Amino acid sequence: MYSKITVILFFSFVSLASFSQEAKVTIDLSMQKFIGAESELKREKYFNIHSSFSSWDLASHADVLFDQLDINFGRTFGGPSPFQKSKTQVPKPSEAKARGINTAKHWKNAPLFKKYKTNDLIITDHPANAFQLNMDYEKIAAYNVEYLKNAFPIMPKYYEVMNEPFVHSKDYVKTWAETDAVILEMTKLHKVIADKIHAEIPDIMVGGYSSAWPEVDRKNFDHWNTRMKSFMDTAGESMKFFATHLYDGRNVTGNYNYRSGSNSEAILDLIETYSYKKWGIVKPHLISEYGYTSKGLLGKPHSPELNGVCLKSYNNILMSLLDKPDRLLKSIPFIVGEGNWFYKDKKKNPDGHPYPWVIVKKNKDGVKEFTDLKKFYELWKGVSGKRVDVISSNPDIQVNAFIQEKKAYIALNNLHDKALNTTLAFLRKSKEYIQSSTLRRLYTTDAGIPKLVYFTDYDFTKDIVLKSGETVILECNLTETPLKSKITENNYYSKTYLQKVEAKKTIQFTIDNVTTGKKGRAAIKMGIGRAHDLSKKPQIVINGKPVEVPENWAGYDQKSREQFFGVINIPFNIRHTIKGENKIDITFPDTGGHVSSVILNIEKIE
């Protein structure tokens, strides 16, 4: 078992880039930061478990998981499932009502219901139970509405019609050539169901398509055009959100690569940009699964090493999602409860091993114990409050910071495959507010075992050497809450997107309705999909002013992928921006690939 994981780890890390080996993190505890209108860290958006309060297996661990660690519920396969019994006919709404009433009793009788019930929950279904070809979609929608009206004592806030449907399209036809037609029909079903539910049950938001394999740049962006773009064109008007699964490794199918860092940024930026192009607004994301996965992990003995790899991916992706509170509804690290169903699966798990992503495992002697995945929540325990300004000089060091009354939490994460020496610099005498501090460090040992350690009375004036893949949180006790000023970040989109690159031919992106100022920071977020031997450093001019493009980006060099697809963040002087219309010109020296999106990011000090 370990040999397979070792191969996976080697393959994944061997091609990481070697960029600068140091970083400077600048913190201003006196400056409250807003991203859009969001400043308060809403833990229910980020610190969730892939389970619900209907779960019986977590009841005995409730005090630790939900009281002490403040974990929130995330997602359950508790949807209407109209084809659960029969694949050949749509059951009647009367059957949905009866089944829904019985389901509601199950929820109310669950031991966690009384204390932990919440509407902040996602429900979904397996495609085999939610969809069949050549069926009456209006009848399916009627069944689903009647079920939802009766099945939930508290109506869940989010409904994904199907979980990862398009990778199951082959289940309905004989050849892959026929799957595009299946994908279109699955998309049509999303729209019919969403329209009916939004009309009759306004408290629930319907979205999709829960993309398992968002390798949008594959085959010259054909995967984008035939998957998410097609879905948005056909059903997007009716969607309240777009759901995506972000996995390092390989989820179901696709190339073996890391989405952490620039690649996941490019995927989400493309979805946002196309949303803005179509509707003039950015419809929010729902990241209903994220983490690390691969084939060959099921049915193997429990592995602390695998837990260590998962923990790195959770933190890498979380730190990125924390930067998107204004366009993210909810995100769920793929960590489940006890996974008791998996012990009974004799086909996938003949030897009765734990499901790889459980937070509680059952040993051969029947004794249950927490896995190392619990460390994700222990690391982030108590982190809350208002966002404060923090920036990193190195995109491989991700940063976020918050203040809750007289406590500050400064989170740093190392995307690099090497240790990075990180200097902390406090602006406007911020460090004078700090009385004492504790450093939490989550990393893996040389043997791959995850470790979470605490250092009290930590000397925060010294540099922090972040190990490869390490996440640290500096928890500071403050003399007072020092918030005195404000910085607001907004992202501005162009309706020009996915432009082919031709040598020395300028591509112009016009960005309207920009609000800017003389104090603050600005950056261009440029998404590109190009062959590895092509330039990633074009000439860029904004409003007639040239901008220098850095040679570094968040995460690895992507050499394990067929091509580079990622976002390069390009900082420049905010004085180059103007109120209203801004023009960005991009010129590459060579032909090939695409500029997928260009977003103008402005952080204005008020």
Coordinates of C-alpha atoms in Angstrom, one line a residue:
M1 CA 0.0 0.0 0.0
Y2 CA 2.6 2.5 1.0
S3 CA 4.6 1.9 -2.2
K4 CA 1.6 3.0 -4.3
I5 CA 1.3 6.2 -2.2
T6 CA 5.0 6.8 -2.5
V7 CA 4.8 6.6 -6.2
I8 CA 1.9 9.0 -6.2
L9 CA 3.8 11.5 -4.0
F10 CA 7.0 11.3 -6.1
F11 CA 5.1 11.8 -9.3
S12 CA 3.2 14.8 -7.9
F13 CA 6.1 16.6 -6.3
V14 CA 9.0 15.9 -8.6
S15 CA 8.1 18.6 -11.1
L16 CA 7.6 21.4 -8.7
A17 CA 9.3 24.6 -9.6
S18 CA 12.2 26.1 -7.7
F19 CA 11.5 29.8 -7.3
S20 CA 12.8 32.3 -4.7
Q21 CA 13.5 30.7 -1.3
E22 CA 12.2 33.6 0.8
A23 CA 9.1 35.7 1.4
K24 CA 8.1 38.8 3.3
V25 CA 4.7 39.0 4.8
T26 CA 3.4 42.5 5.7
I27 CA 0.7 42.8 8.3
D28 CA -1.4 45.8 9.4
L29 CA -3.5 44.9 12.4
S30 CA -5.0 48.4 12.4
M31 CA -6.5 48.1 8.9
Q32 CA -9.7 46.2 8.4
K33 CA -10.0 44.6 5.0
F34 CA -13.2 44.1 3.0
I35 CA -13.4 41.8 0.0
G36 CA -16.5 43.2 -1.7
A37 CA -18.8 43.7 1.2
E38 CA -17.4 40.9 3.2
S39 CA -15.0 41.3 6.2
E40 CA -16.3 38.9 8.9
L41 CA -15.0 35.3 8.5
K42 CA -18.1 33.1 8.3
R43 CA -16.9 29.7 9.5
E44 CA -19.9 28.0 8.0
K45 CA -18.5 28.8 4.6
Y46 CA -15.2 27.1 5.2
F47 CA -14.9 24.8 8.2
N48 CA -17.3 22.0 7.3
I49 CA -17.5 18.2 7.2
H50 CA -18.9 16.2 4.3
S51 CA -21.8 15.0 6.5
S52 CA -25.1 16.2 8.0
F53 CA -26.9 16.4 11.3
S54 CA -28.9 13.3 10.2
S55 CA -25.7 11.2 10.7
W56 CA -26.0 8.7 13.5
D57 CA -22.3 7.7 13.5
L58 CA -21.0 11.1 14.6
A59 CA -23.3 11.4 17.6
S60 CA -20.8 10.0 20.1
H61 CA -18.2 12.5 18.9
A62 CA -20.4 15.5 18.8
D63 CA -18.9 17.3 21.9
V64 CA -15.4 17.2 20.3
L65 CA -16.3 17.9 16.7
F66 CA -19.1 20.4 16.9
D67 CA -18.7 22.0 20.4
Q68 CA -14.9 22.1 20.9
L69 CA -13.7 22.3 17.2
D70 CA -16.8 24.3 15.9
I71 CA -17.1 22.1 12.8
N72 CA -20.2 22.8 10.6
F73 CA -22.2 20.4 8.5
G74 CA -21.7 20.5 4.8
R75 CA -23.3 18.0 2.5
T76 CA -25.4 14.8 2.3
F77 CA -26.8 12.5 -0.4
G78 CA -30.3 13.1 0.9
G79 CA -31.9 14.3 -2.3
P80 CA -35.2 13.3 -3.9
S81 CA -33.7 10.3 -5.8
P82 CA -36.7 9.7 -8.1
F83 CA -35.0 6.7 -9.7
Q84 CA -33.9 5.0 -6.5
K85 CA -36.3 2.1 -7.0
S86 CA -37.1 2.0 -10.7
K87 CA -35.0 3.2 -13.6
T88 CA -37.8 3.0 -16.1
Q89 CA -40.6 5.2 -14.8
V90 CA -41.0 8.4 -12.8
P91 CA -42.9 7.9 -9.6
K92 CA -45.9 10.0 -8.8
P93 CA -45.8 13.1 -6.6
S94 CA -48.0 11.3 -4.1
E95 CA -45.2 8.7 -3.6
A96 CA -42.8 11.6 -3.1
K97 CA -44.9 13.0 -0.4
A98 CA -45.2 9.7 1.5
R99 CA -41.5 9.0 1.2
G100 CA -40.7 12.6 2.2
I101 CA -42.8 12.3 5.4
N102 CA -40.9 9.2 6.4
T103 CA -37.6 10.9 5.6
A104 CA -38.5 13.8 7.8
K105 CA -39.1 11.4 10.7
H106 CA -35.6 10.0 10.2
W107 CA -34.1 13.5 10.4
K108 CA -36.1 14.4 13.5
N109 CA -35.1 11.2 15.3
A110 CA -31.4 11.6 14.5
P111 CA -29.5 12.2 17.8
L112 CA -27.8 15.3 16.4
F113 CA -31.0 17.0 15.2
K114 CA -32.2 18.8 18.3
K115 CA -28.9 20.6 19.1
Y116 CA -27.2 20.8 15.8
K117 CA -29.9 21.3 13.1
T118 CA -29.2 23.9 10.5
N119 CA -30.4 25.0 7.1
D120 CA -26.8 25.7 6.0
L121 CA -26.5 22.3 4.2
I122 CA -26.2 20.9 0.7
I123 CA -28.2 18.0 -0.5
T124 CA -27.5 16.0 -3.7
D125 CA -28.1 12.7 -5.4
H126 CA -26.0 10.1 -7.3
P127 CA -26.8 10.5 -11.1
A128 CA -28.1 6.9 -11.3
N129 CA -30.9 7.9 -8.8
A130 CA -31.5 11.4 -10.2
F131 CA -31.5 11.0 -14.0
Q132 CA -32.6 8.6 -16.7
L133 CA -32.6 9.2 -20.5
N134 CA -35.9 9.8 -22.4
M135 CA -37.9 10.6 -19.3
D136 CA -40.4 13.5 -18.7
Y137 CA -38.3 16.1 -17.0
E138 CA -41.4 18.0 -15.8
K139 CA -42.6 14.9 -14.0
I140 CA -39.2 14.5 -12.4
A141 CA -39.3 18.1 -11.3
A142 CA -42.8 17.7 -9.8
Y143 CA -41.7 14.6 -7.9
N144 CA -38.6 16.4 -6.6
V145 CA -40.5 19.4 -5.4
E146 CA -43.1 17.3 -3.6
Y147 CA -40.3 15.3 -1.9
L148 CA -38.4 18.4 -0.8
K149 CA -41.5 20.1 0.6
N150 CA -42.1 17.1 3.0
A151 CA -38.7 15.6 3.6
F152 CA -36.9 18.2 5.6
P153 CA -37.9 19.7 9.0
I154 CA -35.5 22.5 8.2
M155 CA -35.2 23.2 4.4
P156 CA -31.6 22.9 3.3
K157 CA -30.2 26.0 1.7
Y158 CA -28.5 24.4 -1.3
Y159 CA -29.5 21.6 -3.7
E160 CA -27.2 20.1 -6.3
V161 CA -29.4 18.2 -8.6
M162 CA -26.7 15.5 -9.2
N163 CA -23.2 14.8 -7.9
E164 CA -20.5 14.8 -10.6
P165 CA -23.0 13.9 -13.4
F166 CA -21.0 14.3 -16.5
V167 CA -18.3 11.7 -15.6
H168 CA -21.2 9.2 -15.5
S169 CA -22.6 10.1 -18.9
K170 CA -21.1 6.9 -20.4
D171 CA -23.3 4.9 -18.0
Y172 CA -26.3 5.7 -20.3
V173 CA -24.9 5.0 -23.7
K174 CA -22.6 2.5 -25.5
T175 CA -19.8 4.8 -26.7
W176 CA -18.1 8.0 -25.6
A177 CA -19.1 9.6 -28.9
E178 CA -22.7 9.5 -27.6
T179 CA -22.0 11.2 -24.3
D180 CA -22.3 14.8 -25.5
A181 CA -26.0 14.2 -26.1
V182 CA -26.3 12.7 -22.5
I183 CA -24.6 15.7 -21.1
L184 CA -27.0 18.0 -22.8
E185 CA -30.0 16.1 -21.4
M186 CA -28.5 16.2 -17.9
T187 CA -28.2 19.9 -18.3
K188 CA -31.8 20.3 -19.5
L189 CA -32.9 18.4 -16.4
H190 CA -31.0 20.8 -14.2
K191 CA -32.9 23.8 -15.7
V192 CA -36.4 22.3 -15.5
I193 CA -35.9 21.2 -11.8
A194 CA -34.3 24.6 -10.9
D195 CA -37.1 26.6 -12.4
K196 CA -39.8 24.6 -10.6
I197 CA -38.1 24.5 -7.3
H198 CA -37.3 28.2 -7.3
A199 CA -40.9 29.0 -8.1
E200 CA -42.4 26.7 -5.4
I201 CA -39.7 26.6 -2.7
P202 CA -38.0 30.0 -2.6
D203 CA -35.9 29.0 0.5
I204 CA -33.7 26.6 -1.5
M205 CA -31.0 27.5 -4.0
V206 CA -30.5 25.1 -6.9
G207 CA -27.2 24.9 -8.8
G208 CA -24.7 22.6 -10.6
Y209 CA -23.2 20.9 -12.2
S210 CA -20.8 19.6 -9.5
S211 CA -17.9 19.3 -11.9
A212 CA -15.7 16.4 -10.9
W213 CA -13.1 17.0 -13.6
P214 CA -12.8 20.7 -14.3
E215 CA -9.8 20.3 -16.7
V216 CA -11.3 23.1 -18.7
D217 CA -8.2 23.7 -20.9
R218 CA -8.0 20.1 -22.2
K219 CA -8.0 19.8 -26.0
N220 CA -7.6 23.5 -26.6
F221 CA -10.4 24.4 -24.2
D222 CA -12.8 21.9 -25.9
H223 CA -13.5 20.5 -22.4
W224 CA -14.6 24.0 -21.3
N225 CA -16.8 24.5 -24.4
T226 CA -18.5 21.1 -24.1
R227 CA -18.9 21.1 -20.3
M228 CA -19.2 24.2 -18.1
K229 CA -19.7 26.7 -20.9
S230 CA -22.4 24.5 -22.5
F231 CA -24.0 24.0 -19.0
M232 CA -24.0 27.8 -18.4
D233 CA -25.4 28.5 -21.8
T234 CA -28.3 26.0 -21.4
A235 CA -29.1 26.0 -17.7
G236 CA -27.0 28.8 -16.2
E237 CA -29.8 31.4 -16.2
S238 CA -31.7 29.2 -13.8
M239 CA -28.7 28.4 -11.5
K240 CA -28.2 30.2 -8.3
F241 CA -24.6 28.9 -8.1
F242 CA -22.0 27.0 -10.0
A243 CA -20.6 23.9 -8.2
T244 CA -17.1 22.7 -8.8
H245 CA -14.9 20.0 -7.1
L246 CA -11.2 20.9 -6.8
Y247 CA -8.9 17.9 -6.2
D248 CA -5.2 17.6 -6.3
G249 CA -4.2 14.2 -7.7
R250 CA -6.8 12.8 -10.0
N251 CA -10.6 12.8 -9.4
V252 CA -12.3 10.0 -11.4
T253 CA -10.5 10.7 -14.6
G254 CA -8.1 13.2 -16.2
N255 CA -4.4 13.9 -15.9
Y256 CA -2.4 13.6 -12.7
N257 CA -1.8 17.1 -11.4
Y258 CA -2.2 19.6 -8.7
R259 CA -5.0 22.1 -8.8
S260 CA -3.7 23.9 -5.7
G261 CA -2.5 27.4 -6.5
S262 CA -2.6 29.0 -10.0
N263 CA -4.6 26.2 -11.7
S264 CA -7.6 26.3 -9.4
E265 CA -7.5 30.1 -9.6
A266 CA -7.6 29.9 -13.4
I267 CA -10.6 27.5 -13.4
L268 CA -12.7 29.7 -11.0
D269 CA -11.7 32.9 -12.7
L270 CA -12.8 31.6 -16.1
I271 CA -16.2 30.6 -14.6
E272 CA -16.5 34.0 -13.0
T273 CA -15.6 35.8 -16.2
Y274 CA -18.0 33.9 -18.4
S275 CA -20.8 34.5 -15.8
Y276 CA -20.0 38.3 -16.0
K277 CA -20.0 38.1 -19.8
K278 CA -23.4 36.5 -20.0
W279 CA -25.3 38.2 -17.2
G280 CA -23.3 41.2 -16.1
I281 CA -22.9 39.6 -12.6
V282 CA -20.7 37.0 -11.1
K283 CA -22.8 34.1 -9.9
P284 CA -21.3 32.5 -6.8
H285 CA -19.3 29.3 -6.5
L286 CA -20.2 26.4 -4.3
I287 CA -17.1 24.2 -3.8
S288 CA -18.9 21.1 -2.5
E289 CA -15.8 18.9 -2.4
Y290 CA -12.1 19.6 -2.4
G291 CA -8.9 17.9 -1.3
Y292 CA -6.8 15.1 -2.6
T293 CA -7.8 11.8 -4.3
S294 CA -6.5 9.2 -6.7
K295 CA -7.3 5.8 -8.0
G296 CA -6.0 2.8 -6.0
L297 CA -6.7 4.3 -2.6
L298 CA -9.9 2.4 -1.8
G299 CA -9.8 -0.8 0.1
K300 CA -6.3 -0.3 1.4
P301 CA -5.2 -0.1 5.1
H302 CA -5.5 3.2 6.8
S303 CA -2.5 5.5 5.9
P304 CA -1.3 8.4 8.0
E305 CA 0.9 9.3 5.0
L306 CA -2.2 9.7 2.8
N307 CA -3.8 11.8 5.6
G308 CA -0.8 14.0 5.4
V309 CA -1.1 14.5 1.7
C310 CA -4.8 15.3 2.1
L311 CA -4.1 17.9 4.8
K312 CA -1.7 19.7 2.6
S313 CA -4.3 19.9 -0.2
Y314 CA -7.0 21.0 2.1
N315 CA -5.0 23.9 3.4
N316 CA -3.6 24.9 0.0
I317 CA -7.1 25.1 -1.5
L318 CA -8.7 26.6 1.6
M319 CA -6.2 29.5 1.7
S320 CA -7.2 30.4 -1.9
L321 CA -10.9 30.1 -1.2
L322 CA -10.6 32.4 1.9
D323 CA -9.7 35.1 -0.6
K324 CA -13.2 34.8 -2.3
P325 CA -15.8 35.4 0.5
D326 CA -17.8 37.7 -1.7
R327 CA -18.3 35.1 -4.5
L328 CA -18.3 31.8 -2.5
L329 CA -21.4 30.4 -0.8
K330 CA -19.8 27.4 0.8
S331 CA -16.8 25.0 0.6
I332 CA -16.3 21.5 2.0
P333 CA -13.0 19.7 2.5
F334 CA -13.7 16.1 1.5
I335 CA -13.6 14.7 5.1
V336 CA -16.5 12.3 6.1
G337 CA -17.7 10.9 9.4
E338 CA -17.1 7.2 10.1
G339 CA -18.0 6.0 6.7
N340 CA -19.7 2.8 8.1
W341 CA -21.2 2.0 4.7
F342 CA -17.7 1.4 3.3
Y343 CA -16.9 -1.4 5.7
K344 CA -19.9 -3.3 4.2
D345 CA -18.8 -2.9 0.6
K346 CA -17.3 -6.3 -0.1
K347 CA -16.5 -5.4 -3.8
K348 CA -14.4 -2.3 -3.2
N349 CA -13.3 -3.2 0.4
P350 CA -13.1 -7.0 0.8
D351 CA -10.8 -6.7 3.8
G352 CA -12.9 -4.2 5.7
H353 CA -10.5 -1.2 5.8
P354 CA -11.6 2.3 6.7
Y355 CA -12.7 4.7 3.9
P356 CA -9.6 6.8 3.2
W357 CA -11.2 10.2 4.1
V358 CA -12.9 9.4 7.4
I359 CA -12.3 11.5 10.5
V360 CA -13.1 8.5 12.7
K361 CA -11.8 5.0 11.8
K362 CA -12.7 1.6 13.2
N363 CA -9.8 -0.7 14.0
K364 CA -9.9 -4.4 13.5
D365 CA -10.6 -4.9 17.2
G366 CA -13.7 -2.6 16.8
V367 CA -12.1 0.3 18.7
K368 CA -12.8 3.7 17.1
E369 CA -10.4 6.6 17.0
F370 CA -9.8 9.9 15.3
T371 CA -7.7 10.0 12.2
D372 CA -5.1 12.6 11.4
L373 CA -7.7 14.5 9.3
K374 CA -9.0 15.9 12.6
K375 CA -5.8 18.0 12.6
F376 CA -7.3 20.2 9.9
Y377 CA -10.0 21.4 12.3
E378 CA -7.7 21.6 15.3
L379 CA -5.3 23.9 13.3
W380 CA -8.2 26.3 12.5
K381 CA -9.9 26.0 15.8
G382 CA -11.2 29.4 17.0
V383 CA -10.1 31.3 13.9
S384 CA -12.7 34.0 13.4
G385 CA -13.3 37.7 13.3
K386 CA -12.9 40.6 10.9
R387 CA -10.4 40.4 8.1
V388 CA -7.3 42.6 8.4
D389 CA -4.8 43.6 5.8
V390 CA -1.9 41.2 5.1
I391 CA 0.1 40.7 1.9
S392 CA 2.9 38.3 0.8
S393 CA 5.8 39.2 -1.5
N394 CA 5.9 35.6 -2.7
P395 CA 2.8 34.0 -4.3
D396 CA 3.9 30.6 -2.9
I397 CA 3.3 31.9 0.6
Q398 CA -0.5 32.3 0.9
V399 CA -1.7 34.6 3.7
N400 CA -4.9 35.5 5.6
A401 CA -5.4 37.3 8.8
F402 CA -8.4 38.1 11.1
I403 CA -9.1 39.9 14.4
Q404 CA -11.7 38.8 16.9
E405 CA -11.9 41.2 19.8
K406 CA -8.5 41.0 21.5
K407 CA -7.2 38.1 19.5
A408 CA -5.5 38.1 16.1
Y409 CA -5.0 35.1 13.8
I410 CA -2.4 35.2 11.1
A411 CA -2.4 32.2 8.8
L412 CA 0.5 31.4 6.4
N413 CA 0.7 28.5 4.0
N414 CA 3.7 27.3 1.9
L415 CA 2.8 26.0 -1.6
H416 CA 6.4 25.4 -2.5
D417 CA 8.2 22.1 -2.5
K418 CA 11.1 23.6 -0.5
A419 CA 11.2 25.4 2.8
L420 CA 10.7 29.2 2.6
N421 CA 12.2 31.7 5.0
T422 CA 9.4 34.1 5.9
T423 CA 9.9 37.5 7.5
L424 CA 6.9 39.1 9.3
A425 CA 6.7 42.9 9.1
F426 CA 4.1 44.8 11.1
L427 CA 3.0 48.2 9.8
R428 CA 1.9 51.2 11.8
K429 CA 3.2 49.9 15.0
S430 CA 0.9 46.9 14.8
K431 CA 3.2 44.6 16.8
E432 CA 2.9 47.0 19.8
Y433 CA -0.6 45.6 20.4
I434 CA 0.7 42.1 20.8
Q435 CA 1.1 40.9 24.3
S436 CA 1.8 37.2 23.7
S437 CA 1.5 34.7 20.9
T438 CA 1.1 31.0 20.1
L439 CA 2.3 29.4 16.9
R440 CA 0.4 26.4 15.6
R441 CA 2.3 24.4 12.9
L442 CA 0.8 21.7 10.8
Y443 CA 3.3 19.8 8.6
T444 CA 4.4 16.4 7.5
T445 CA 7.7 14.7 8.7
D446 CA 10.3 13.4 6.4
A447 CA 8.4 10.0 6.7
G448 CA 5.2 11.7 5.6
I449 CA 3.5 11.6 9.0
P450 CA 1.4 14.7 9.8
K451 CA 2.3 16.6 12.9
L452 CA 0.5 19.5 14.6
V453 CA 2.6 21.3 17.2
Y454 CA 2.1 24.4 19.4
F455 CA 4.7 26.9 20.5
T456 CA 3.6 29.2 23.3
D457 CA 5.3 32.5 24.0
Y458 CA 6.4 32.5 20.5
D459 CA 8.9 35.2 19.4
F460 CA 7.0 36.6 16.4
T461 CA 9.9 39.0 15.7
K462 CA 11.9 36.2 14.3
D463 CA 11.6 34.8 10.8
I464 CA 9.5 31.7 10.4
V465 CA 10.9 28.9 8.2
L466 CA 7.9 27.3 6.6
K467 CA 8.5 23.7 5.7
S468 CA 7.3 22.4 2.3
G469 CA 3.5 22.2 2.4
E470 CA 3.3 23.6 5.9
T471 CA 0.5 25.7 7.3
V472 CA 1.0 27.9 10.4
I473 CA -1.3 30.1 12.4
L474 CA 0.1 32.7 14.7
E475 CA -2.5 33.4 17.4
C476 CA -1.8 36.7 19.1
N477 CA -3.3 38.1 22.4
L478 CA -3.8 41.9 21.9
T479 CA -4.0 44.7 24.4
E480 CA -7.0 46.1 22.4
T481 CA -8.8 45.8 19.1
P482 CA -6.7 48.2 17.0
L483 CA -8.9 48.5 13.9
K484 CA -8.7 52.2 12.8
S485 CA -8.7 52.3 9.0
K486 CA -10.2 50.4 6.0
I487 CA -9.1 48.8 2.7
T488 CA -11.6 47.4 0.2
E489 CA -10.8 44.9 -2.5
N490 CA -12.9 44.5 -5.6
N491 CA -12.5 42.5 -8.8
Y492 CA -13.5 44.0 -12.2
Y493 CA -14.1 41.8 -15.2
S494 CA -13.8 42.1 -19.0
K495 CA -16.4 40.7 -21.3
T496 CA -13.6 39.6 -23.6
Y497 CA -12.3 36.2 -22.7
L498 CA -10.6 33.1 -24.0
Q499 CA -8.6 34.8 -26.7
K500 CA -6.2 32.9 -29.0
V501 CA -2.6 34.1 -28.8
E502 CA -0.8 35.1 -31.9
A503 CA 2.8 36.3 -31.9
K504 CA 3.1 40.1 -31.5
K505 CA -0.6 40.6 -32.0
T506 CA -2.1 42.7 -29.2
I507 CA -5.2 41.4 -27.4
Q508 CA -7.1 44.2 -25.7
F509 CA -9.4 43.8 -22.7
T510 CA -11.7 46.6 -21.7
I511 CA -12.9 46.7 -18.1
D512 CA -15.7 49.1 -17.3
N513 CA -17.2 50.7 -14.2
V514 CA -14.0 50.6 -12.2
T515 CA -13.8 52.4 -8.9
T516 CA -10.3 53.3 -7.8
G517 CA -8.1 55.7 -5.8
K518 CA -4.6 57.0 -5.3
K519 CA -3.9 54.9 -2.2
G520 CA -3.9 51.2 -2.2
R521 CA -2.8 48.3 -4.5
A522 CA -3.7 47.0 -7.9
A523 CA -3.0 43.8 -9.8
I524 CA -4.0 42.1 -13.1
K525 CA -5.0 38.5 -12.7
M526 CA -4.1 37.0 -16.0
G527 CA -5.3 33.4 -16.8
I528 CA -3.4 31.7 -19.5
G529 CA -3.3 28.2 -21.1
R530 CA -0.1 27.6 -23.1
A531 CA 2.4 24.9 -24.0
H532 CA 5.2 24.7 -21.5
D533 CA 7.8 26.0 -23.9
L534 CA 5.8 29.1 -24.7
S535 CA 6.3 32.4 -23.0
K536 CA 4.4 33.2 -19.8
K537 CA 5.7 36.8 -19.7
P538 CA 3.9 39.0 -22.3
Q539 CA 4.2 42.7 -22.6
I540 CA 1.3 44.3 -20.7
V541 CA 0.1 47.9 -20.9
I542 CA -2.7 49.3 -18.8
N543 CA -4.1 52.7 -19.9
G544 CA -0.9 53.4 -21.8
K545 CA 1.4 52.5 -18.8
P546 CA 3.7 49.4 -19.1
V547 CA 3.5 46.8 -16.4
E548 CA 6.2 44.3 -15.4
V549 CA 5.1 40.6 -15.4
P550 CA 6.7 38.5 -12.6
E551 CA 8.2 35.1 -13.3
N552 CA 6.6 33.4 -10.3
W553 CA 3.0 32.3 -9.6
A554 CA 1.2 30.4 -6.9
G555 CA 2.1 26.7 -6.8
Y556 CA 4.1 24.4 -9.0
D557 CA 5.4 24.7 -12.6
Q558 CA 2.6 22.3 -13.8
K559 CA 5.1 20.2 -15.9
S560 CA 3.0 17.1 -15.1
R561 CA 0.1 18.6 -17.0
E562 CA -0.2 18.6 -20.8
Q563 CA 0.2 22.4 -20.7
F564 CA 0.4 25.2 -18.3
F565 CA -3.0 26.6 -17.2
G566 CA -3.0 29.0 -14.4
V567 CA -3.3 32.6 -13.2
I568 CA -0.3 34.9 -12.9
N569 CA -0.9 37.7 -10.5
I570 CA 0.7 40.9 -11.8
P571 CA 1.0 43.8 -9.3
F572 CA 1.4 47.4 -10.5
N573 CA 0.9 50.9 -9.2
I574 CA -2.7 51.7 -8.5
R575 CA -2.2 55.2 -10.0
H576 CA -2.1 53.5 -13.4
T577 CA -5.9 52.8 -13.0
I578 CA -8.6 55.3 -13.8
K579 CA -12.2 55.6 -12.8
G580 CA -14.6 54.1 -15.3
E581 CA -13.2 52.4 -18.4
N582 CA -9.7 50.8 -18.2
K583 CA -7.9 49.2 -21.1
I584 CA -5.4 46.3 -20.8
D585 CA -3.2 45.4 -23.8
I586 CA -1.4 42.0 -23.8
T587 CA 1.1 41.0 -26.4
F588 CA 3.0 37.7 -26.5
P589 CA 6.2 37.1 -28.5
D590 CA 5.1 33.7 -29.7
T591 CA 1.9 32.0 -31.1
G592 CA -0.1 29.4 -29.3
G593 CA -2.6 28.9 -26.5
H594 CA -5.1 31.3 -25.0
V595 CA -5.5 34.1 -22.6
S596 CA -8.5 32.7 -20.7
S597 CA -9.4 35.6 -18.5
V598 CA -8.2 39.0 -17.4
I599 CA -9.4 40.4 -14.1
L600 CA -8.5 43.8 -12.6
N601 CA -8.0 43.6 -8.9
I602 CA -8.1 46.9 -6.9
E603 CA -7.5 47.3 -3.2
K604 CA -8.5 50.8 -2.3
I605 CA -7.5 52.4 1.0
E606 CA -10.3 54.6 2.4

